[in-house]
C-alpha cells in the first residue's frame, strides 16, 4: 500500500498491476481499462455488497381526471371537454377511459383539449363524454442505478411501517397488471431506459395521488480517471496546492479524490493526500499538511480511490492481475486467484447484505447450515 494510507487510489492500482504483471511500459491504457472493468462490472455483480447499496426517492404524479373525453372507434385522436387542459407534460402517460377495456398511451398533443393516442381507440362502441384518468406509471431512476436488492427496493409507508413493493418478472406482470388508479402501487418492474440512459421504473396500478416513495438500490460504480495536466507548487507543511496558470485542470477532480507529487514516489511507494476542497482549476486544499519538503513546478497525479472499504481495494488489484496474467500465460495466475478469493471471502463476511459475521443463536443461523 501507499506510504501514508491504506486506501489504494486508481493510479496506484494501475501502477502496481503493471509492476506485478511485468507489462511493458506503454501498456498503461490497457491496464486502466482492465482495472475499471473489474471495479465497475465484475466486482458489483459477484455479490450484493452493502457498500454499493444506497437510497433515493421518487415522487408519484397525481392522476388527471377533469371533465370528460370523446372519440370514435379506430380514431387515434381523442377530444376532451372544454374544461380540460392537455399539456406537453402528459405526453408519454397512459389514458384509461371508463367503460373501455383497453389502455392507451398519449403520444402527442392535439391542441389544448385533444391528444393523439396509441393504439387507436379499440372496442365496438364509440366513446361520448365519458369519464377517464390520465396517469403516469413510468419514472426515471437515479443515474447510477444498477439493480434493486433481491426482494425488491421500492418502499411504501403504510400505517407507520414500511412495505416493500415487489419487483415482478414479465410473465407475472403481464397476467396481473391493473390499470385502474389506486393510492398505493402493489408492484413494479424495470422497463428499459429514458432518453438520458437512466433506468425506467413502472409501477402498477398507476398512482391516483401524488406520493413520495423511497427506493434502495445497488449502484453502478463510476469509472475512475486521473488528472495530470500542468504542474503544481506546494510549500512544506501547507495544505494549499497551487497549479500552473491556464494548464492545470483541478475542476476535473472532485472532493475526496487523492493528490500526490509523482517525483516523491509512485506505485506502492506513493504518498497520497486527500482533497477536501477545490477552489478552481489552479487551487485546491488537502486534508492534511504536505509532509514532504516543498516542491515547485512539479508533476503530479490526482485520482479517486474505489468507492468502497479499503479492505476491498486489493480485490481490484488481484482481479486485474488475473486478467493480465491470463493474457501472458503467467505462472502466478494461481496465486492471484487465491489472493482474490481470500479478499472476496473476507469481504462477504463483513460487507455483504447477509451478515454472516453476526452472533449465531442457533444452528439454523449458522452459514454452514444455510449455504
mmCIF file of C-alpha atoms in Angstrom:
data_model
loop_
_atom_site.group_PDB
_atom_site.id
_atom_site.type_symbol
_atom_site.label_atom_id
_atom_site.label_comp_id
_atom_site.label_asym_id
_atom_site.label_seq_id
_atom_site.Cartn_x
_atom_site.Cartn_y
_atom_site.Cartn_z
ATOM 1 C CA UNK A 1 0.000 0.000 0.000
ATOM 2 C CA UNK A 2 0.999 3.647 -0.128
ATOM 3 C CA UNK A 3 3.442 5.046 2.411
ATOM 4 C CA UNK A 4 0.831 7.008 4.369
ATOM 5 C CA UNK A 5 -2.607 5.358 3.998
ATOM 6 C CA UNK A 6 -4.466 2.088 3.463
ATOM 7 C CA UNK A 7 -6.611 3.257 0.507
ATOM 8 C CA UNK A 8 -5.278 2.373 -2.933
ATOM 9 C CA UNK A 9 -6.162 5.163 -5.406
ATOM 10 C CA UNK A 10 -6.777 4.380 -9.058
ATOM 11 C CA UNK A 11 -3.346 5.361 -10.401
ATOM 12 C CA UNK A 12 -1.568 3.280 -7.762
ATOM 13 C CA UNK A 13 -3.730 0.272 -8.667
ATOM 14 C CA UNK A 14 -2.708 0.652 -12.300
ATOM 15 C CA UNK A 15 0.996 1.091 -11.495
ATOM 16 C CA UNK A 16 1.120 -1.838 -9.088
ATOM 17 C CA UNK A 17 -0.705 -4.075 -11.556
ATOM 18 C CA UNK A 18 1.793 -3.057 -14.213
ATOM 19 C CA UNK A 19 4.772 -3.785 -11.929
ATOM 20 C CA UNK A 20 3.493 -7.159 -10.703
ATOM 21 C CA UNK A 21 2.429 -8.346 -14.139
ATOM 22 C CA UNK A 22 5.676 -7.120 -15.728
ATOM 23 C CA UNK A 23 3.698 -5.476 -18.502
ATOM 24 C CA UNK A 24 5.543 -3.281 -20.978
ATOM 25 C CA UNK A 25 5.728 0.467 -20.142
ATOM 26 C CA UNK A 26 3.247 1.514 -22.846
ATOM 27 C CA UNK A 27 0.536 -0.889 -21.576
ATOM 28 C CA UNK A 28 -0.993 1.605 -19.113
ATOM 29 C CA UNK A 29 -4.111 2.318 -21.260
ATOM 30 C CA UNK A 30 -4.881 -1.409 -21.347
ATOM 31 C CA UNK A 31 -4.339 -1.778 -17.605
ATOM 32 C CA UNK A 32 -6.506 1.262 -16.821
ATOM 33 C CA UNK A 33 -9.300 -0.364 -18.816
ATOM 34 C CA UNK A 34 -8.902 -3.704 -17.033
ATOM 35 C CA UNK A 35 -8.892 -2.052 -13.581
ATOM 36 C CA UNK A 36 -12.038 -0.060 -14.389
ATOM 37 C CA UNK A 37 -13.767 -3.107 -15.887
ATOM 38 C CA UNK A 38 -13.184 -5.157 -12.754
ATOM 39 C CA UNK A 39 -14.274 -2.318 -10.480
ATOM 40 C CA UNK A 40 -17.390 -1.211 -12.364
ATOM 41 C CA UNK A 41 -18.608 -4.525 -13.827
ATOM 42 C CA UNK A 42 -17.133 -7.701 -12.361
ATOM 43 C CA UNK A 43 -16.950 -6.859 -8.659
ATOM 44 C CA UNK A 44 -20.516 -5.410 -8.379
ATOM 45 C CA UNK A 45 -22.097 -8.485 -9.944
ATOM 46 C CA UNK A 46 -20.221 -11.021 -7.810
ATOM 47 C CA UNK A 47 -22.172 -10.247 -4.617
ATOM 48 C CA UNK A 48 -24.778 -7.880 -3.167
ATOM 49 C CA UNK A 49 -22.143 -5.744 -1.436
ATOM 50 C CA UNK A 50 -23.668 -3.455 1.169
ATOM 51 C CA UNK A 51 -21.154 -0.695 0.369
ATOM 52 C CA UNK A 52 -22.806 -0.372 -3.054
ATOM 53 C CA UNK A 53 -26.313 -0.162 -1.514
ATOM 54 C CA UNK A 54 -27.757 3.380 -1.377
ATOM 55 C CA UNK A 55 -31.164 5.071 -1.167
ATOM 56 C CA UNK A 56 -33.043 7.677 -3.164
ATOM 57 C CA UNK A 57 -36.664 8.727 -3.639
ATOM 58 C CA UNK A 58 -39.192 9.393 -6.371
ATOM 59 C CA UNK A 59 -42.494 11.251 -6.318
ATOM 60 C CA UNK A 60 -45.545 9.688 -7.955
ATOM 61 C CA UNK A 61 -47.609 12.092 -10.067
ATOM 62 C CA UNK A 62 -51.278 12.590 -9.298
ATOM 63 C CA UNK A 63 -53.757 11.419 -11.945
ATOM 64 C CA UNK A 64 -55.582 13.964 -14.103
ATOM 65 C CA UNK A 65 -59.310 13.259 -14.426
ATOM 66 C CA UNK A 66 -61.016 16.613 -15.055
ATOM 67 C CA UNK A 67 -64.034 16.661 -17.398
ATOM 68 C CA UNK A 68 -64.824 14.018 -20.000
ATOM 69 C CA UNK A 69 -63.440 12.530 -23.214
ATOM 70 C CA UNK A 70 -64.984 11.537 -26.580
ATOM 71 C CA UNK A 71 -63.682 9.515 -29.557
ATOM 72 C CA UNK A 72 -64.808 7.150 -32.297
ATOM 73 C CA UNK A 73 -63.680 3.558 -32.665
ATOM 74 C CA UNK A 74 -60.489 3.401 -34.752
ATOM 75 C CA UNK A 75 -59.560 7.044 -34.107
ATOM 76 C CA UNK A 76 -56.079 7.949 -32.903
ATOM 77 C CA UNK A 77 -57.237 11.361 -31.636
ATOM 78 C CA UNK A 78 -59.433 11.832 -28.575
ATOM 79 C CA UNK A 79 -61.210 15.086 -27.695
ATOM 80 C CA UNK A 80 -61.714 16.292 -24.146
ATOM 81 C CA UNK A 81 -64.400 18.627 -22.813
ATOM 82 C CA UNK A 82 -63.708 22.354 -22.719
ATOM 83 C CA UNK A 83 -62.755 22.355 -19.045
ATOM 84 C CA UNK A 84 -59.766 20.079 -19.753
ATOM 85 C CA UNK A 85 -56.262 21.373 -20.464
ATOM 86 C CA UNK A 86 -53.851 18.881 -22.010
ATOM 87 C CA UNK A 87 -50.201 19.863 -21.549
ATOM 88 C CA UNK A 88 -46.962 18.579 -23.029
ATOM 89 C CA UNK A 89 -46.067 17.007 -19.669
ATOM 90 C CA UNK A 90 -48.818 14.433 -20.280
ATOM 91 C CA UNK A 91 -47.128 13.032 -23.389
ATOM 92 C CA UNK A 92 -45.995 9.509 -22.529
ATOM 93 C CA UNK A 93 -48.629 8.982 -19.847
ATOM 94 C CA UNK A 94 -51.429 6.433 -20.118
ATOM 95 C CA UNK A 95 -55.131 7.069 -20.687
ATOM 96 C CA UNK A 96 -57.784 4.787 -19.198
ATOM 97 C CA UNK A 97 -61.367 5.509 -20.299
ATOM 98 C CA UNK A 98 -64.249 4.337 -18.111
ATOM 99 C CA UNK A 99 -66.190 1.538 -19.811
ATOM 100 C CA UNK A 100 -63.394 0.774 -22.284
ATOM 101 C CA UNK A 101 -61.244 -2.276 -21.583
ATOM 102 C CA UNK A 102 -58.082 -1.012 -23.272
ATOM 103 C CA UNK A 103 -55.149 1.089 -22.083
ATOM 104 C CA UNK A 104 -53.813 3.859 -24.331
ATOM 105 C CA UNK A 105 -50.616 5.867 -24.343
ATOM 106 C CA UNK A 106 -50.600 9.579 -25.173
ATOM 107 C CA UNK A 107 -48.028 10.159 -27.920
ATOM 108 C CA UNK A 108 -48.609 13.869 -28.628
ATOM 109 C CA UNK A 109 -50.947 16.792 -28.037
ATOM 110 C CA UNK A 110 -53.741 17.882 -30.369
ATOM 111 C CA UNK A 111 -54.477 21.456 -29.430
ATOM 112 C CA UNK A 112 -55.320 22.353 -25.831
ATOM 113 C CA UNK A 113 -58.198 19.867 -25.467
ATOM 114 C CA UNK A 114 -57.077 16.909 -27.596
ATOM 115 C CA UNK A 115 -54.471 14.167 -27.610
ATOM 116 C CA UNK A 116 -53.095 11.569 -30.024
ATOM 117 C CA UNK A 117 -53.130 8.036 -28.600
ATOM 118 C CA UNK A 118 -51.749 4.620 -29.408
ATOM 119 C CA UNK A 119 -53.187 2.126 -30.163
ATOM 120 C CA UNK A 120 -56.259 3.578 -31.918
ATOM 121 C CA UNK A 121 -59.460 3.540 -29.883
ATOM 122 C CA UNK A 122 -60.460 -0.124 -29.651
ATOM 123 C CA UNK A 123 -63.725 -1.862 -28.966
ATOM 124 C CA UNK A 124 -67.059 -1.890 -30.791
ATOM 125 C CA UNK A 125 -68.514 1.306 -29.306
ATOM 126 C CA UNK A 126 -67.713 4.982 -29.689
ATOM 127 C CA UNK A 127 -66.905 6.980 -26.575
ATOM 128 C CA UNK A 128 -69.064 10.009 -25.838
ATOM 129 C CA UNK A 129 -68.493 12.343 -22.868
ATOM 130 C CA UNK A 130 -67.067 9.530 -20.794
ATOM 131 C CA UNK A 131 -65.018 9.892 -17.622
ATOM 132 C CA UNK A 132 -61.337 8.965 -17.803
ATOM 133 C CA UNK A 133 -57.998 9.113 -15.960
ATOM 134 C CA UNK A 134 -54.585 10.158 -17.268
ATOM 135 C CA UNK A 135 -51.864 8.689 -15.058
ATOM 136 C CA UNK A 136 -48.091 8.374 -15.009
ATOM 137 C CA UNK A 137 -46.806 4.865 -14.230
ATOM 138 C CA UNK A 138 -43.252 5.496 -15.556
ATOM 139 C CA UNK A 139 -40.456 7.111 -13.517
ATOM 140 C CA UNK A 140 -36.753 7.628 -14.156
ATOM 141 C CA UNK A 141 -34.435 6.225 -11.507
ATOM 142 C CA UNK A 142 -31.083 7.591 -10.351
ATOM 143 C CA UNK A 143 -28.337 7.865 -12.965
ATOM 144 C CA UNK A 144 -26.154 5.337 -11.095
ATOM 145 C CA UNK A 145 -28.951 2.774 -10.609
ATOM 146 C CA UNK A 146 -27.851 -0.795 -11.345
ATOM 147 C CA UNK A 147 -30.446 -3.077 -9.716
ATOM 148 C CA UNK A 148 -32.814 -3.464 -6.802
ATOM 149 C CA UNK A 149 -31.996 -5.764 -3.873
ATOM 150 C CA UNK A 150 -33.179 -9.338 -4.323
ATOM 151 C CA UNK A 151 -36.506 -8.917 -2.524
ATOM 152 C CA UNK A 152 -37.280 -5.510 -4.020
ATOM 153 C CA UNK A 153 -36.138 -1.997 -3.262
ATOM 154 C CA UNK A 154 -39.176 0.254 -3.750
ATOM 155 C CA UNK A 155 -40.639 1.136 -0.355
ATOM 156 C CA UNK A 156 -44.086 2.430 0.616
ATOM 157 C CA UNK A 157 -45.038 3.624 4.094
ATOM 158 C CA UNK A 158 -48.387 2.384 5.404
ATOM 159 C CA UNK A 159 -49.555 2.653 8.993
ATOM 160 C CA UNK A 160 -46.184 3.895 10.284
ATOM 161 C CA UNK A 161 -44.373 0.878 8.845
ATOM 162 C CA UNK A 162 -42.598 0.310 5.571
ATOM 163 C CA UNK A 163 -43.791 -2.158 2.948
ATOM 164 C CA UNK A 164 -41.686 -3.436 0.065
ATOM 165 C CA UNK A 165 -43.321 -3.019 -3.352
ATOM 166 C CA UNK A 166 -42.003 -6.189 -5.038
ATOM 167 C CA UNK A 167 -40.413 -6.260 -8.468
ATOM 168 C CA UNK A 168 -42.238 -8.664 -10.795
ATOM 169 C CA UNK A 169 -40.918 -10.541 -13.847
ATOM 170 C CA UNK A 170 -42.634 -10.058 -17.198
ATOM 171 C CA UNK A 171 -44.712 -13.248 -17.101
ATOM 172 C CA UNK A 172 -46.368 -12.323 -13.807
ATOM 173 C CA UNK A 173 -46.638 -8.673 -14.773
ATOM 174 C CA UNK A 174 -48.474 -9.472 -17.993
ATOM 175 C CA UNK A 175 -51.079 -11.537 -16.152
ATOM 176 C CA UNK A 176 -51.551 -9.376 -13.055
ATOM 177 C CA UNK A 177 -51.425 -5.772 -14.315
ATOM 178 C CA UNK A 178 -54.310 -3.494 -13.313
ATOM 179 C CA UNK A 179 -54.714 -0.002 -14.783
ATOM 180 C CA UNK A 180 -57.391 1.426 -12.541
ATOM 181 C CA UNK A 181 -55.524 4.012 -10.470
ATOM 182 C CA UNK A 182 -55.006 3.484 -6.730
ATOM 183 C CA UNK A 183 -53.356 5.360 -3.883
ATOM 184 C CA UNK A 184 -50.728 2.671 -3.331
ATOM 185 C CA UNK A 185 -48.934 0.720 -6.109
ATOM 186 C CA UNK A 186 -48.726 -3.019 -5.485
ATOM 187 C CA UNK A 187 -45.673 -3.968 -7.544
ATOM 188 C CA UNK A 188 -43.150 -2.616 -10.041
ATOM 189 C CA UNK A 189 -40.750 -3.553 -12.810
ATOM 190 C CA UNK A 190 -37.768 -2.098 -14.666
ATOM 191 C CA UNK A 191 -38.740 -1.339 -18.252
ATOM 192 C CA UNK A 192 -35.967 -0.018 -20.483
ATOM 193 C CA UNK A 193 -34.305 3.387 -20.237
ATOM 194 C CA UNK A 194 -35.292 7.016 -20.663
ATOM 195 C CA UNK A 195 -33.704 9.325 -23.243
ATOM 196 C CA UNK A 196 -30.907 10.173 -20.787
ATOM 197 C CA UNK A 197 -29.989 6.499 -20.375
ATOM 198 C CA UNK A 198 -31.454 6.181 -16.866
ATOM 199 C CA UNK A 199 -33.402 3.073 -15.879
ATOM 200 C CA UNK A 200 -37.198 3.430 -16.124
ATOM 201 C CA UNK A 201 -39.443 2.095 -13.398
ATOM 202 C CA UNK A 202 -43.089 1.209 -13.994
ATOM 203 C CA UNK A 203 -45.460 0.965 -11.034
ATOM 204 C CA UNK A 204 -48.796 -0.835 -11.048
ATOM 205 C CA UNK A 205 -51.576 0.014 -10.505
ATOM 206 C CA UNK A 206 -50.810 3.566 -11.695
ATOM 207 C CA UNK A 207 -50.880 6.235 -8.966
ATOM 208 C CA UNK A 208 -54.064 8.108 -8.149
ATOM 209 C CA UNK A 209 -52.451 10.623 -5.790
ATOM 210 C CA UNK A 210 -49.062 12.319 -5.538
ATOM 211 C CA UNK A 211 -46.872 10.376 -3.142
ATOM 212 C CA UNK A 212 -43.162 10.077 -2.380
ATOM 213 C CA UNK A 213 -41.602 6.615 -2.278
ATOM 214 C CA UNK A 214 -38.128 5.669 -1.095
ATOM 215 C CA UNK A 215 -36.129 3.139 -3.028
ATOM 216 C CA UNK A 216 -32.951 1.246 -2.156
ATOM 217 C CA UNK A 217 -30.658 0.098 -4.921
ATOM 218 C CA UNK A 218 -27.192 -1.094 -5.811
ATOM 219 C CA UNK A 219 -25.164 1.499 -7.695
ATOM 220 C CA UNK A 220 -23.091 1.289 -10.836
ATOM 221 C CA UNK A 221 -19.669 2.479 -9.640
ATOM 222 C CA UNK A 222 -18.247 5.436 -11.531
ATOM 223 C CA UNK A 223 -15.365 4.995 -13.940
ATOM 224 C CA UNK A 224 -12.106 6.099 -12.296
ATOM 225 C CA UNK A 225 -9.810 8.528 -14.110
ATOM 226 C CA UNK A 226 -6.744 10.618 -13.373
ATOM 227 C CA UNK A 227 -5.755 14.264 -13.854
ATOM 228 C CA UNK A 228 -2.125 15.197 -14.523
ATOM 229 C CA UNK A 229 -2.213 18.348 -16.687
ATOM 230 C CA UNK A 230 0.295 21.104 -15.899
ATOM 231 C CA UNK A 231 2.470 21.480 -12.822
ATOM 232 C CA UNK A 232 1.960 22.265 -9.136
ATOM 233 C CA UNK A 233 3.691 24.160 -6.350
ATOM 234 C CA UNK A 234 3.219 23.454 -2.646
ATOM 235 C CA UNK A 235 5.148 24.524 0.434
ATOM 236 C CA UNK A 236 6.272 22.104 3.126
ATOM 237 C CA UNK A 237 3.623 21.820 5.843
ATOM 238 C CA UNK A 238 0.994 23.565 3.727
ATOM 239 C CA UNK A 239 -2.414 22.233 2.678
ATOM 240 C CA UNK A 240 -2.786 24.566 -0.339
ATOM 241 C CA UNK A 241 -1.778 23.258 -3.771
ATOM 242 C CA UNK A 242 -1.268 25.901 -6.463
ATOM 243 C CA UNK A 243 -1.449 24.849 -10.098
ATOM 244 C CA UNK A 244 0.274 26.412 -13.074
ATOM 245 C CA UNK A 245 -1.854 29.103 -14.686
ATOM 246 C CA UNK A 246 -4.100 28.004 -17.572
ATOM 247 C CA UNK A 247 -2.703 24.434 -17.630
ATOM 248 C CA UNK A 248 -3.856 22.530 -14.524
ATOM 249 C CA UNK A 249 -7.438 21.279 -14.553
ATOM 250 C CA UNK A 250 -8.289 20.690 -10.915
ATOM 251 C CA UNK A 251 -12.013 21.049 -11.718
ATOM 252 C CA UNK A 252 -11.810 17.650 -13.420
ATOM 253 C CA UNK A 253 -11.392 16.187 -9.926
ATOM 254 C CA UNK A 254 -13.862 16.117 -7.038
ATOM 255 C CA UNK A 255 -13.518 16.490 -3.303
ATOM 256 C CA UNK A 256 -12.499 13.155 -1.833
ATOM 257 C CA UNK A 257 -10.028 12.434 -4.644
ATOM 258 C CA UNK A 258 -6.336 11.938 -3.847
ATOM 259 C CA UNK A 259 -3.265 14.036 -4.733
ATOM 260 C CA UNK A 260 0.398 13.095 -4.947
ATOM 261 C CA UNK A 261 3.645 14.584 -6.254
ATOM 262 C CA UNK A 262 4.998 11.995 -8.694
ATOM 263 C CA UNK A 263 8.695 12.738 -8.066
ATOM 264 C CA UNK A 264 8.286 11.733 -4.398
ATOM 265 C CA UNK A 265 7.081 8.207 -5.146
ATOM 266 C CA UNK A 266 4.894 6.149 -7.490
ATOM 267 C CA UNK A 267 3.206 2.759 -7.270
ATOM 268 C CA UNK A 268 3.351 1.241 -3.775
ATOM 269 C CA UNK A 269 5.820 3.999 -2.817
ATOM 270 C CA UNK A 270 3.242 6.767 -3.420
ATOM 271 C CA UNK A 271 2.329 9.315 -0.771
ATOM 272 C CA UNK A 272 -1.268 10.399 -1.215
ATOM 273 C CA UNK A 273 -3.201 13.300 0.295
ATOM 274 C CA UNK A 274 -6.983 13.515 0.313
ATOM 275 C CA UNK A 275 -8.521 16.620 -1.291
ATOM 276 C CA UNK A 276 -11.190 18.382 0.795
ATOM 277 C CA UNK A 277 -11.829 21.486 -1.349
ATOM 278 C CA UNK A 278 -11.299 22.637 -4.938
ATOM 279 C CA UNK A 279 -11.453 26.397 -5.415
ATOM 280 C CA UNK A 280 -10.816 26.468 -9.187
ATOM 281 C CA UNK A 281 -8.627 24.919 -11.873
ATOM 282 C CA UNK A 282 -5.428 26.087 -10.176
ATOM 283 C CA UNK A 283 -6.119 25.892 -6.419
ATOM 284 C CA UNK A 284 -7.132 23.067 -4.105
ATOM 285 C CA UNK A 285 -6.904 22.186 -0.406
ATOM 286 C CA UNK A 286 -5.557 18.980 1.130
ATOM 287 C CA UNK A 287 -6.995 17.326 4.230
ATOM 288 C CA UNK A 288 -3.605 17.036 5.896
ATOM 289 C CA UNK A 289 -0.429 19.114 5.675
ATOM 290 C CA UNK A 290 2.026 18.183 2.932
ATOM 291 C CA UNK A 291 4.639 16.108 4.748
ATOM 292 C CA UNK A 292 7.486 16.314 2.262
ATOM 293 C CA UNK A 293 9.803 19.238 1.523
ATOM 294 C CA UNK A 294 8.148 21.859 -0.635
ATOM 295 C CA UNK A 295 8.085 21.405 -4.405
ATOM 296 C CA UNK A 296 7.845 23.863 -7.274
ATOM 297 C CA UNK A 297 6.654 23.218 -10.850
ATOM 298 C CA UNK A 298 6.338 19.517 -10.083
ATOM 299 C CA UNK A 299 4.449 16.822 -11.943
ATOM 300 C CA UNK A 300 1.518 15.399 -10.021
ATOM 301 C CA UNK A 301 -1.426 12.998 -10.185
ATOM 302 C CA UNK A 302 -4.984 13.439 -8.941
ATOM 303 C CA UNK A 303 -7.328 10.446 -8.999
ATOM 304 C CA UNK A 304 -10.132 8.827 -6.958
ATOM 305 C CA UNK A 305 -9.910 5.707 -4.857
ATOM 306 C CA UNK A 306 -12.550 2.987 -5.353
ATOM 307 C CA UNK A 307 -15.776 3.943 -3.568
ATOM 308 C CA UNK A 308 -15.774 1.033 -1.167
ATOM 309 C CA UNK A 309 -13.993 -0.024 2.048
ATOM 310 C CA UNK A 310 -10.200 -0.034 1.799
ATOM 311 C CA UNK A 311 -10.107 -3.724 2.809
ATOM 312 C CA UNK A 312 -11.722 -4.498 -0.557
ATOM 313 C CA UNK A 313 -9.294 -2.444 -2.680
ATOM 314 C CA UNK A 314 -6.855 -5.365 -3.102
ATOM 315 C CA UNK A 315 -9.650 -7.308 -4.817
ATOM 316 C CA UNK A 316 -9.406 -4.882 -7.723
ATOM 317 C CA UNK A 317 -5.637 -5.345 -7.857
ATOM 318 C CA UNK A 318 -5.759 -9.160 -7.814
ATOM 319 C CA UNK A 319 -8.761 -9.314 -10.144
ATOM 320 C CA UNK A 320 -6.926 -7.118 -12.648
ATOM 321 C CA UNK A 321 -3.751 -9.194 -12.288
ATOM 322 C CA UNK A 322 -5.740 -12.330 -13.078
ATOM 323 C CA UNK A 323 -6.744 -10.904 -16.445
ATOM 324 C CA UNK A 324 -3.234 -9.652 -17.174
ATOM 325 C CA UNK A 325 -1.666 -12.967 -16.124
ATOM 326 C CA UNK A 326 -4.039 -14.941 -18.317
ATOM 327 C CA UNK A 327 -3.149 -12.694 -21.233
ATOM 328 C CA UNK A 328 0.550 -13.504 -20.688
ATOM 329 C CA UNK A 329 0.184 -17.152 -19.624
ATOM 330 C CA UNK A 330 1.796 -16.136 -16.314
ATOM 331 C CA UNK A 331 2.500 -18.921 -13.789
ATOM 332 C CA UNK A 332 1.418 -16.561 -10.979
ATOM 333 C CA UNK A 333 -2.213 -16.830 -12.078
ATOM 334 C CA UNK A 334 -2.999 -19.438 -9.428
ATOM 335 C CA UNK A 335 -1.523 -17.269 -6.686
ATOM 336 C CA UNK A 336 -3.518 -14.230 -7.805
ATOM 337 C CA UNK A 337 -6.673 -16.336 -7.916
ATOM 338 C CA UNK A 338 -6.106 -17.490 -4.316
ATOM 339 C CA UNK A 339 -5.476 -13.927 -3.100
ATOM 340 C CA UNK A 340 -8.613 -12.662 -4.861
ATOM 341 C CA UNK A 341 -10.668 -15.458 -3.316
ATOM 342 C CA UNK A 342 -9.332 -14.566 0.142
ATOM 343 C CA UNK A 343 -10.264 -10.893 -0.204
ATOM 344 C CA UNK A 344 -13.746 -11.727 -1.547
ATOM 345 C CA UNK A 345 -14.359 -14.321 1.169
ATOM 346 C CA UNK A 346 -13.392 -11.888 3.915
ATOM 347 C CA UNK A 347 -15.448 -9.184 2.230
ATOM 348 C CA UNK A 348 -18.574 -11.351 2.162
ATOM 349 C CA UNK A 349 -18.379 -11.830 5.914
ATOM 350 C CA UNK A 350 -18.064 -8.092 6.522
ATOM 351 C CA UNK A 351 -19.787 -6.280 3.672
ATOM 352 C CA UNK A 352 -22.421 -8.490 2.147
ATOM 353 C CA UNK A 353 -26.024 -7.599 2.931
ATOM 354 C CA UNK A 354 -26.457 -11.014 4.564
ATOM 355 C CA UNK A 355 -24.362 -10.592 7.704
ATOM 356 C CA UNK A 356 -22.667 -13.941 8.378
ATOM 357 C CA UNK A 357 -20.403 -12.277 10.973
ATOM 358 C CA UNK A 358 -23.224 -11.683 13.450
ATOM 359 C CA UNK A 359 -23.622 -13.807 16.576
ATOM 360 C CA UNK A 360 -25.170 -17.221 15.987
ATOM 361 C CA UNK A 361 -28.037 -18.152 18.286
ATOM 362 C CA UNK A 362 -28.990 -21.478 16.707
ATOM 363 C CA UNK A 363 -27.782 -23.976 14.094
ATOM 364 C CA UNK A 364 -30.311 -22.574 11.618
ATOM 365 C CA UNK A 365 -28.457 -19.243 11.667
ATOM 366 C CA UNK A 366 -25.040 -20.750 11.007
ATOM 367 C CA UNK A 367 -23.743 -20.015 7.494
ATOM 368 C CA UNK A 368 -22.623 -23.632 7.024
ATOM 369 C CA UNK A 369 -26.199 -24.781 7.637
ATOM 370 C CA UNK A 370 -27.702 -22.197 5.288
ATOM 371 C CA UNK A 371 -25.457 -22.267 2.261
#
